[in-house]
mmCIF file of C-alpha atoms and ligand atoms in Angstrom:
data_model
loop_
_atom_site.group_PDB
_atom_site.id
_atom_site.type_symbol
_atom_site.label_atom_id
_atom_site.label_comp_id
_atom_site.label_asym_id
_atom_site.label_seq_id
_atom_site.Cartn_x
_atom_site.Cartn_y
_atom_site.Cartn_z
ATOM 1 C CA UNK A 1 0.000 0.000 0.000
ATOM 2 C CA UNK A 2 1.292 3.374 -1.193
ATOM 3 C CA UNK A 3 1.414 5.774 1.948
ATOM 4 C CA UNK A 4 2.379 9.449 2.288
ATOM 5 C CA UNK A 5 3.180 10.849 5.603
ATOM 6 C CA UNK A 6 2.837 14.351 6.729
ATOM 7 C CA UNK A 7 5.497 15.160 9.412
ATOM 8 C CA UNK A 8 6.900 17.655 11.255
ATOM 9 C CA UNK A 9 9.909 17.341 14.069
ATOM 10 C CA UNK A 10 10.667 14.694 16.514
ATOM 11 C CA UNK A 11 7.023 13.097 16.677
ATOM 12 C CA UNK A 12 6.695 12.579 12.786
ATOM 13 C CA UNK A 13 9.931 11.574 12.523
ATOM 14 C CA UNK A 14 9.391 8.558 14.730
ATOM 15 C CA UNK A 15 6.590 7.294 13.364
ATOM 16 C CA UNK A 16 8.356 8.067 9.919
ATOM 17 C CA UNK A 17 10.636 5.472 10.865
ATOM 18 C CA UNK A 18 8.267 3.015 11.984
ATOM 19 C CA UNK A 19 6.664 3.109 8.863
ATOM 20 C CA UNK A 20 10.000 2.579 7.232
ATOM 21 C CA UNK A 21 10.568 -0.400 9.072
ATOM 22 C CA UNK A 22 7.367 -2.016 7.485
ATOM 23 C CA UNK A 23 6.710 -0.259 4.484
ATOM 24 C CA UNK A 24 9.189 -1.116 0.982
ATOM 25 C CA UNK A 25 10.669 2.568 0.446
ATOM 26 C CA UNK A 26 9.049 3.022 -3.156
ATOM 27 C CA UNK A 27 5.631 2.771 -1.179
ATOM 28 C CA UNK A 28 6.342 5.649 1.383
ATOM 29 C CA UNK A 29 6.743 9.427 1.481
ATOM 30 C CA UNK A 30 7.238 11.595 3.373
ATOM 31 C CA UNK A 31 6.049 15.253 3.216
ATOM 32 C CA UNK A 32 8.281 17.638 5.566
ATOM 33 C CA UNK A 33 7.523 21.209 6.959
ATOM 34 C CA UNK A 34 9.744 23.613 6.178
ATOM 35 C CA UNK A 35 8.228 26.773 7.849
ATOM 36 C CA UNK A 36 10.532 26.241 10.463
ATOM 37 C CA UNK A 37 13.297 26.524 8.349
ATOM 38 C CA UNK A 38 15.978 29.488 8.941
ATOM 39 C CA UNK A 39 18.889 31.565 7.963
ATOM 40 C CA UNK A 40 21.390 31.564 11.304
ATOM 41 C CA UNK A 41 25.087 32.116 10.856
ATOM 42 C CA UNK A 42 24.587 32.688 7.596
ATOM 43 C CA UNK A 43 23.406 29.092 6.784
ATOM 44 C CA UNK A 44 20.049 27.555 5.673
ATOM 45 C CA UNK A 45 18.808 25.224 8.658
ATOM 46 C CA UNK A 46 16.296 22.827 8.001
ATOM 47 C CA UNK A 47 15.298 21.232 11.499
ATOM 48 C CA UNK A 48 12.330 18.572 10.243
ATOM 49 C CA UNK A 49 14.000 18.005 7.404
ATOM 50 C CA UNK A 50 17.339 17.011 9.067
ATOM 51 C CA UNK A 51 15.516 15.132 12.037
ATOM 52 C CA UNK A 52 12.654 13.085 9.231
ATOM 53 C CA UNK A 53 16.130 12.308 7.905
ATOM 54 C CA UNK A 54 18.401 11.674 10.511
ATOM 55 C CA UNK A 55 16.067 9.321 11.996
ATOM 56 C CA UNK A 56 15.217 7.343 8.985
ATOM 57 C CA UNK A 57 19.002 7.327 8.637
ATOM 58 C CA UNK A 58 19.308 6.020 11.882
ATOM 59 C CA UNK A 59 21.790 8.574 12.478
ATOM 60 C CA UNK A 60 19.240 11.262 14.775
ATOM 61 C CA UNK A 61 20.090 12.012 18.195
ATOM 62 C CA UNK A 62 18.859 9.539 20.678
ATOM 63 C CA UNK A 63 17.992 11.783 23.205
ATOM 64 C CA UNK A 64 17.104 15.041 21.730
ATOM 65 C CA UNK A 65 15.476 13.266 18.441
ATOM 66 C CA UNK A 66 16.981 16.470 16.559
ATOM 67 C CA UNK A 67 20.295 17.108 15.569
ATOM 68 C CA UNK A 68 22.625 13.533 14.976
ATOM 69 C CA UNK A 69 24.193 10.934 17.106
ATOM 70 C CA UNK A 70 27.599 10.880 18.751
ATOM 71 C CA UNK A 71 27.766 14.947 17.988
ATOM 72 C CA UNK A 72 30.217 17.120 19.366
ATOM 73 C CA UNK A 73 30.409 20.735 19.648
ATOM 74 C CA UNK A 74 33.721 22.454 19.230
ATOM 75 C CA UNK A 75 32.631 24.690 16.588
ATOM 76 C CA UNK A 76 29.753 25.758 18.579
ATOM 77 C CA UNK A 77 32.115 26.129 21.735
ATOM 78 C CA UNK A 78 34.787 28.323 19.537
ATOM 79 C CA UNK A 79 31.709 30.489 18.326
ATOM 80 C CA UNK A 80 30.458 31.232 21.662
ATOM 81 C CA UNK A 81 34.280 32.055 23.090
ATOM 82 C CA UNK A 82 34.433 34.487 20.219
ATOM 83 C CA UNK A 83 30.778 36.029 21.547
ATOM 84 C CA UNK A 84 28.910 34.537 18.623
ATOM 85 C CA UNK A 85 25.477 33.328 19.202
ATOM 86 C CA UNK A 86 25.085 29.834 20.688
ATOM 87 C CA UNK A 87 21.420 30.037 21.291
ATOM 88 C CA UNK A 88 20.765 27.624 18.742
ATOM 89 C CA UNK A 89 22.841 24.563 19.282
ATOM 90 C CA UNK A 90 24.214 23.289 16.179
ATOM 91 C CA UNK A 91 27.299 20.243 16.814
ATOM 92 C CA UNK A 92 30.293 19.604 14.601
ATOM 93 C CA UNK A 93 28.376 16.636 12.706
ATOM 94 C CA UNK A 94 25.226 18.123 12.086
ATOM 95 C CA UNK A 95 26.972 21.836 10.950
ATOM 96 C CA UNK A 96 28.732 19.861 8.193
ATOM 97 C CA UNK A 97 24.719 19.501 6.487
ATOM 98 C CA UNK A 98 24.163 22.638 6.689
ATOM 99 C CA UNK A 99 27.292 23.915 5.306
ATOM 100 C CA UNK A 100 26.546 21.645 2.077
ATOM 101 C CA UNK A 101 22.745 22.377 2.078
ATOM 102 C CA UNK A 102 23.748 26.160 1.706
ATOM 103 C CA UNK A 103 26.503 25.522 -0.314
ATOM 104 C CA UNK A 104 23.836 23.947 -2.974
ATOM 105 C CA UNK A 105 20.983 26.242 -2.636
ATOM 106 C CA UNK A 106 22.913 29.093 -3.102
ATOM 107 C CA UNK A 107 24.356 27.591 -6.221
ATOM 108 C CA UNK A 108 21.001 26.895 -7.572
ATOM 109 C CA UNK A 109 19.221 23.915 -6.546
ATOM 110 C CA UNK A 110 16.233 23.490 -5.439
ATOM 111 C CA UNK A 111 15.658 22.409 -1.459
ATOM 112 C CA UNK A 112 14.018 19.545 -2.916
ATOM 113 C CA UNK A 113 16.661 18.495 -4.873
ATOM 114 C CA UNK A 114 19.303 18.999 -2.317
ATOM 115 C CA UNK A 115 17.237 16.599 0.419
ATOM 116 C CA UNK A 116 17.134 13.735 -2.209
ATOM 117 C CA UNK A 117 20.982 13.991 -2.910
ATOM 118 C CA UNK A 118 21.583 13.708 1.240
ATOM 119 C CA UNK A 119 18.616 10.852 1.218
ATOM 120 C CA UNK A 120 20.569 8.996 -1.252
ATOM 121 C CA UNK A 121 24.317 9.780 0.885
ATOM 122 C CA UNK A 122 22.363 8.309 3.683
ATOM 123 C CA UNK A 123 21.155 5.576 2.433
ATOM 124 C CA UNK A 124 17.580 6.405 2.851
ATOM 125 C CA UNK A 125 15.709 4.930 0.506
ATOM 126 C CA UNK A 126 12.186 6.593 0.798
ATOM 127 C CA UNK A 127 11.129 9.783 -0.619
ATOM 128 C CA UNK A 128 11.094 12.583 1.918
ATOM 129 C CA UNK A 129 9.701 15.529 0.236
ATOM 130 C CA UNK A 130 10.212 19.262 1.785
ATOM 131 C CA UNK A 131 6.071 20.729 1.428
ATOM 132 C CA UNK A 132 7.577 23.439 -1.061
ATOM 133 C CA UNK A 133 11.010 24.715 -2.446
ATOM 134 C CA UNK A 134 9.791 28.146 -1.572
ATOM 135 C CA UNK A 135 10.370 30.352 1.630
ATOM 136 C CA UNK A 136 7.654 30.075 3.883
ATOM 137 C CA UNK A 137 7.990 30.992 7.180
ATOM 138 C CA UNK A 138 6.051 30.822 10.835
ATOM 139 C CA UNK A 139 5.671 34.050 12.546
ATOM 140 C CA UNK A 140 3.771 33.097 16.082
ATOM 141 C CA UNK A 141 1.871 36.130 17.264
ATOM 142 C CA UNK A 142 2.545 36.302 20.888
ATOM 143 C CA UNK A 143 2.301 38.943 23.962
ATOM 144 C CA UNK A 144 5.609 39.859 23.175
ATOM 145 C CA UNK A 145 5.080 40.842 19.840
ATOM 146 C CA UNK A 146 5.583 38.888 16.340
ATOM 147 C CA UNK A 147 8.590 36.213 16.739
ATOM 148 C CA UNK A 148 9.851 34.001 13.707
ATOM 149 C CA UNK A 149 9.469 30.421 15.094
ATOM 150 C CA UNK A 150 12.844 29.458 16.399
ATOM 151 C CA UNK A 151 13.135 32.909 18.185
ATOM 152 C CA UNK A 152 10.115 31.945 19.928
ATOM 153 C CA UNK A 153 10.610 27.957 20.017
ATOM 154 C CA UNK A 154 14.435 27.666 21.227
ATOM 155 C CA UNK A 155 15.544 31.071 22.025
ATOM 156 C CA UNK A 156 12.310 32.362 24.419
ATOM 157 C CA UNK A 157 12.201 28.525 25.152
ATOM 158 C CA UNK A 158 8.261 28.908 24.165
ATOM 159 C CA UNK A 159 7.808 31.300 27.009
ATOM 160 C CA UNK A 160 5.752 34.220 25.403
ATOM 161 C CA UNK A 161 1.903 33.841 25.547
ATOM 162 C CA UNK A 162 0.802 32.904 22.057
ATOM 163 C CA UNK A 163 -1.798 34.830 20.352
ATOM 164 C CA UNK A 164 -2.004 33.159 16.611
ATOM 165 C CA UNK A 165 0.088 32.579 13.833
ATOM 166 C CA UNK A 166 1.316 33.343 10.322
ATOM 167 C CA UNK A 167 2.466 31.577 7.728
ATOM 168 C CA UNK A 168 4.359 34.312 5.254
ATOM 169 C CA UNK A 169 4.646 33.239 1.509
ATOM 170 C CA UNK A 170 2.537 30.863 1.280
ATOM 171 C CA UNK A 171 0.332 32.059 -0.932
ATOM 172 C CA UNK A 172 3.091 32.498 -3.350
ATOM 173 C CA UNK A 173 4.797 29.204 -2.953
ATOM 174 C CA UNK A 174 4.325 25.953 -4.563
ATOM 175 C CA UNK A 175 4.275 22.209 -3.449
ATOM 176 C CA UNK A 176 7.758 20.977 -4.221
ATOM 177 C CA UNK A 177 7.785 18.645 -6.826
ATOM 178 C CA UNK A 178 6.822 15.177 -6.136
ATOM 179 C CA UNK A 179 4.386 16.515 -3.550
ATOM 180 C CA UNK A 180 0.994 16.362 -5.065
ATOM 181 C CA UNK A 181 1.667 13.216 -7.555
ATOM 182 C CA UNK A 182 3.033 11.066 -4.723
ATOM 183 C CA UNK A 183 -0.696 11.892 -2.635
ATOM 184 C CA UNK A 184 -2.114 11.423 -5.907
ATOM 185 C CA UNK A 185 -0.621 8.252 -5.809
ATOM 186 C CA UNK A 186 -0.862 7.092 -2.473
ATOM 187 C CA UNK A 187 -3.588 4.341 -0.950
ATOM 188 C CA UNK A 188 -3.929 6.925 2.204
ATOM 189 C CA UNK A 189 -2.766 10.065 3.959
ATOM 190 C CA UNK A 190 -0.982 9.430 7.729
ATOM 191 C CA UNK A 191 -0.884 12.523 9.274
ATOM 192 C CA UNK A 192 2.239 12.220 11.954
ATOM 193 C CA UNK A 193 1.745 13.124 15.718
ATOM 194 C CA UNK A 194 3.279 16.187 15.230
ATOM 195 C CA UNK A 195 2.191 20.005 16.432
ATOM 196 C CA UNK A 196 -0.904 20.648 14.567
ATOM 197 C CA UNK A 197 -0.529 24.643 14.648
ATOM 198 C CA UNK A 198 2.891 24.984 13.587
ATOM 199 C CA UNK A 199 4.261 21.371 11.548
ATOM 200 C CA UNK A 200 0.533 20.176 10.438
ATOM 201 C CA UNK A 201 -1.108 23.588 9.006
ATOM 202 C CA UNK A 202 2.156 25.038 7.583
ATOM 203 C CA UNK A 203 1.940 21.804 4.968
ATOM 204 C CA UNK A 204 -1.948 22.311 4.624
ATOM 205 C CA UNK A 205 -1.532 25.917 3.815
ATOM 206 C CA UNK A 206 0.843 25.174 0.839
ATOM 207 C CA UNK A 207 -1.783 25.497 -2.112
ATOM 208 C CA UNK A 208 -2.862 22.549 -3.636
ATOM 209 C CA UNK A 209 -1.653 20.484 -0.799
ATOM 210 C CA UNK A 210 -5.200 20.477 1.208
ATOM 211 C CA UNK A 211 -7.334 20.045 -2.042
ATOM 212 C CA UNK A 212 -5.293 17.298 -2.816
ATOM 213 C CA UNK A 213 -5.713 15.150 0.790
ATOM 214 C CA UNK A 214 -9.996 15.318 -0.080
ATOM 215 C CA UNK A 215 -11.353 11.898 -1.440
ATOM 216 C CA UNK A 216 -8.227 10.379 0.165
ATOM 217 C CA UNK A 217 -7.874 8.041 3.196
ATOM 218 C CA UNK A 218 -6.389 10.504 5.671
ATOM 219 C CA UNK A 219 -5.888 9.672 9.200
ATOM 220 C CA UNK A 220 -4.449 11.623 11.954
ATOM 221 C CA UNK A 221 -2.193 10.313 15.108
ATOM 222 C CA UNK A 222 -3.099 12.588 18.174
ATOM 223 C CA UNK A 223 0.350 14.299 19.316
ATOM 224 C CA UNK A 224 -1.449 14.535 22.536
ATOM 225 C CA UNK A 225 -1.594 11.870 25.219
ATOM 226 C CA UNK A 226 -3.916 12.611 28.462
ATOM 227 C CA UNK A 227 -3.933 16.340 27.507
ATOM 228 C CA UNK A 228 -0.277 16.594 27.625
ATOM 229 C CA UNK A 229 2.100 16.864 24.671
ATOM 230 C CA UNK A 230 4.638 14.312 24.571
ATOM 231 C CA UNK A 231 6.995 16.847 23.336
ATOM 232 C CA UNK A 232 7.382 20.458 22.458
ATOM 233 C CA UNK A 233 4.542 23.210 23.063
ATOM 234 C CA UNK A 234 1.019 21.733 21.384
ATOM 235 C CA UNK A 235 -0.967 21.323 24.483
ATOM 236 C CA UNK A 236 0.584 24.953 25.950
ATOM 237 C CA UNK A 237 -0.533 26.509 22.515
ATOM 238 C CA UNK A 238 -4.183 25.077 22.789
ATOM 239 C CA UNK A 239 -4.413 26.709 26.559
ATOM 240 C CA UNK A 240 -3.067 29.695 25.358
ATOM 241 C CA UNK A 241 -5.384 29.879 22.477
ATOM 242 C CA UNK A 242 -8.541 29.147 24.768
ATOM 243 C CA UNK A 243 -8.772 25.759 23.929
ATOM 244 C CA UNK A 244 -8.305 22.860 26.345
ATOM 245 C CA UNK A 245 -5.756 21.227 24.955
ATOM 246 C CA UNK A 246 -6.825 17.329 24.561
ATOM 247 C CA UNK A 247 -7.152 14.597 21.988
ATOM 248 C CA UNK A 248 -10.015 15.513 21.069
ATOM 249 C CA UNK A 249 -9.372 19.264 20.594
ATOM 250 C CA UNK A 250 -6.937 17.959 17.791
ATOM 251 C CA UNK A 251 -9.589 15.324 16.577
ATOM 252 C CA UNK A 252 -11.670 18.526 16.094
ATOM 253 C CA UNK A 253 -8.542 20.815 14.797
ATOM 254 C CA UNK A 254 -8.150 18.276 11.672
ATOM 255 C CA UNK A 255 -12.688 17.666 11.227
ATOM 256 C CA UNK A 256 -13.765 17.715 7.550
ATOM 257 C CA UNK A 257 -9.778 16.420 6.112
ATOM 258 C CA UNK A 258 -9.614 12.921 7.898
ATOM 259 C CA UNK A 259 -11.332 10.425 8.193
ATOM 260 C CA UNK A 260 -9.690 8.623 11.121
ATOM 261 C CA UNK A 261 -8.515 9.331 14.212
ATOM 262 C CA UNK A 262 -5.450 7.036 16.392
ATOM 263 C CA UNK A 263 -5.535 7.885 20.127
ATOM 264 C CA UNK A 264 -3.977 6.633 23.124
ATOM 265 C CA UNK A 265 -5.213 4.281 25.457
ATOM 266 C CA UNK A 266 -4.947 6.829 28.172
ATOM 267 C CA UNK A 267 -7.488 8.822 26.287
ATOM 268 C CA UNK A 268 -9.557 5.923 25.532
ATOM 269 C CA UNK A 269 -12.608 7.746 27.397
ATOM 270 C CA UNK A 270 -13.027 10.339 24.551
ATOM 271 C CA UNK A 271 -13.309 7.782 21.815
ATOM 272 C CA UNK A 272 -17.291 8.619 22.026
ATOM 273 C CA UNK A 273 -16.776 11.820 21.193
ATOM 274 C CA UNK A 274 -14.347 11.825 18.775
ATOM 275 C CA UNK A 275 -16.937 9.055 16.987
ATOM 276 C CA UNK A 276 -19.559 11.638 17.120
ATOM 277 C CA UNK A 277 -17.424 14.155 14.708
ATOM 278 C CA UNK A 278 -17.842 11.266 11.801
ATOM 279 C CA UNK A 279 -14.355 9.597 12.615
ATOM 280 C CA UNK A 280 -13.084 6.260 12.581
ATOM 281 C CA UNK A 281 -11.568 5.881 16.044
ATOM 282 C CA UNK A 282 -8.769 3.314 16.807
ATOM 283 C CA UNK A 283 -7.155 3.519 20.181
ATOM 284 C CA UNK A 284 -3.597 2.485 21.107
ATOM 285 C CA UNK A 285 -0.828 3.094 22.457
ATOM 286 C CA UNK A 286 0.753 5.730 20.779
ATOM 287 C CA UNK A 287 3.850 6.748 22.982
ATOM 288 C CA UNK A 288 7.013 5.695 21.056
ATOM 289 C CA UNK A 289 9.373 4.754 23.319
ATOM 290 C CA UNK A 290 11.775 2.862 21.080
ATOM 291 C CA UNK A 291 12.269 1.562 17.479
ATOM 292 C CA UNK A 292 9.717 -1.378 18.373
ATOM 293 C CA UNK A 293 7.538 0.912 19.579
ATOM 294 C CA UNK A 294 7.570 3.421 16.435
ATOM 295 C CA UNK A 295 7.160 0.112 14.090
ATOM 296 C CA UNK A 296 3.869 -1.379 16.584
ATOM 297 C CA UNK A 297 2.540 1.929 15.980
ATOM 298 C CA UNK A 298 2.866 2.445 12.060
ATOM 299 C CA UNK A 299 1.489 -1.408 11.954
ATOM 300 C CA UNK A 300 -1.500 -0.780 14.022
ATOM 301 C CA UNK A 301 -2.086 2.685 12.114
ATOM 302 C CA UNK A 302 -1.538 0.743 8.806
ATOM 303 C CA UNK A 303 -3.831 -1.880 9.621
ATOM 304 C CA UNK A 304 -6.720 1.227 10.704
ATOM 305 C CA UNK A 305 -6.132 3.012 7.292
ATOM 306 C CA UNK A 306 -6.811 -0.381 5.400
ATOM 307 C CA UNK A 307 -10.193 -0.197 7.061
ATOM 308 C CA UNK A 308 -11.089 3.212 6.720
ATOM 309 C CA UNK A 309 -13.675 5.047 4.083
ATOM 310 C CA UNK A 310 -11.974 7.642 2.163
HETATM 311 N N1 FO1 B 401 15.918 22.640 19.474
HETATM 312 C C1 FO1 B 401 16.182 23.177 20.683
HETATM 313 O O1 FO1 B 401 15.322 23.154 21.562
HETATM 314 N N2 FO1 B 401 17.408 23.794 20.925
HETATM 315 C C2 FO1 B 401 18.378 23.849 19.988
HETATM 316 O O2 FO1 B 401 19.449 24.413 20.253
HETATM 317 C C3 FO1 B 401 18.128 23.230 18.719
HETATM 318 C C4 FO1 B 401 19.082 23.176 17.731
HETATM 319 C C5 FO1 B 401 18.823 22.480 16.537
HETATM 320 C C6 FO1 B 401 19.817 22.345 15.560
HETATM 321 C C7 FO1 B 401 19.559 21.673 14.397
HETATM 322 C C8 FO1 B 401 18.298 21.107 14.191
HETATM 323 O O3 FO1 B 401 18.053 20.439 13.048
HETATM 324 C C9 FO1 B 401 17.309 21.220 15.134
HETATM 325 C C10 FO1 B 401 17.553 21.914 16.331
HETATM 326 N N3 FO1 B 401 16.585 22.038 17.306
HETATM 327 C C11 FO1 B 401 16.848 22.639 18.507
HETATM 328 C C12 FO1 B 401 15.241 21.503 17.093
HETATM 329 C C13 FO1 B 401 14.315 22.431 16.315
HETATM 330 O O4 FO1 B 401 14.433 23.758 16.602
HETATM 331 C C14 FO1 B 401 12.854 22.022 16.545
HETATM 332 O O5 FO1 B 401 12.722 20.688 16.913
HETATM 333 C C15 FO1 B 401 11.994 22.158 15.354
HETATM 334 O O6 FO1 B 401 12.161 23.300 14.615
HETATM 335 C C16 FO1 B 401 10.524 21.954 15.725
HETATM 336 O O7 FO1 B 401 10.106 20.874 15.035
#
């Protein structure tokens, strides 16, 4: 069965590579954000990206789930002795990407083209996609005024209050190529258990990209277990928008695209309700605590999609 994957940072990423465990490459893609992209030290960063890849590479940080394995940081530690800015942690391994991936770009090619090339160095063998080639980029609206996304995600360490967001050129921008003919192609639509405001509806935005996902199979994972998010700032950005943040409020975020819904036992209580917005409901456990538990995951969600109405 032909999947595509939406995905975002850490949370996509693992179930990315459960579904690579199962799936034969030529039958999965994955479709990155890139609104969290970033020019810093005059490089182009690409955190999902680099951590979709990473992990299918089996090369991502254990611990963090971003950046790579056995890093070090001397370059970072020489930057910071001259008074350079070592907000944003980037080791000796992982700088060498982005050296190359801004070498490339700014001779010409396309972001697109420049992920496949370090797929291929990797030895990944699925397609993972970047949503467009073009610049878009998250501005959250917060109390302390507009902040582009890793200001406000690893600088401010997600402290302001957030008010909304923005996603700036996307109405110019395109889906990279690949994008809309491998959801064309694809059996159904896994959206990843990644942050719904800032990895899910940057990809949705792209035009084309949300047209495309009706008629399809599309199921969501919740990124939220027992109100809480297992990583990052989702549940804090539902509070802050007035929402209580819980399974269900994502269920709800993603009504009228899917079709099916994946929650966690823990949340098994809401299942009722999450029926009653015209979902298919599978509950299971959907913390990913290690490479068996990314694969039981992608099998069980596999298994839910081949029973789903599109
Ligand atoms: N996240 C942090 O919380 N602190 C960092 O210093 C940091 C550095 C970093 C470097 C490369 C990279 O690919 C990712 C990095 N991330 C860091 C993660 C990243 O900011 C976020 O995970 C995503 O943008 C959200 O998905």
């Amino acid at each position: 069965m032909k999947v595509v994957a939406l995905a975002g940072g850490v949370g996509g990423a693992k179930l990315a590579h459960g579904l690579a465990q199962i799936l034969p490459p030529p039958d999965l893609t994955i479709i990155v954000n890139t609104a969290d992209d970033f020019e810093h030290l005059g490089l182009h960063i690409s955190p999902d990206l680099d951590t979709v890849c990473y992990s299918l590479a089996g090369i991502a940080h254990p611990r963090t789930g971003w950046g790579r394995s056995r890093e070090t940081w001397h370059a970072l530690a020489s930057l910071e002795e001259l008074g350079g800015p070592g907000w944003f942690r980037i080791g000796d391994r992982d700088l060498g990407t982005h050296l190359e991936r801004t070498r490339r770009l700014d001779a010409g090619e396309p972001l697109s083209r420049v992920a496949s090339a370090f797929c291929k160095a990797w030895g990944v063998g699925q397609r993972v996609l970047p949503m467009t080639d073009d610049a878009v980029r998250t501005i959250v609206r917060t109390n302390q005024g507009d902040l582009a996304f890793q200001e406000y995600f690893v600088r401010r360490h997600t402290v302001p209050r957030v008010e909304g967001f923005r996603f700036t050129g996307t109405e110019a921008a395109s889906p990279a190529p690949g994008v809309l003919e491998s959801i064309a192609d694809a059996a159904a639509v896994i959206i990843c258990p990644s942050n719904p405001w800032v990895s899910i509806a940057p990809i949705l935005e792209i035009p084309g990209i949300r047209p495309a996902l009706e008629h399809k199979r599309v199921a969501a994972v919740s990124p939220l277990i027992g109100g809480k998010a297992v990583k990052g700032p989702a549940a804090k950005m539902y509070s802050e928008l007035g929402i209580e943040p819980s399974a269900l409020a994502v269920a709800r975020h993603y009504g009228g695209l899917i079709s099916g819904f994946v929650l966690d036992r823990v949340d098994a209580k809401l299942q009722p309700q999450v029926s009653s917005l015209g979902m298919q409901v599978l509950v299971t456990q959907t913390l990913m605590k290690s490479a068996s538990g990314r694969r039981r995951l992608a099998l069980h969600v596999l298994d839910f999609l081949g029973s789903l109405q599109p």
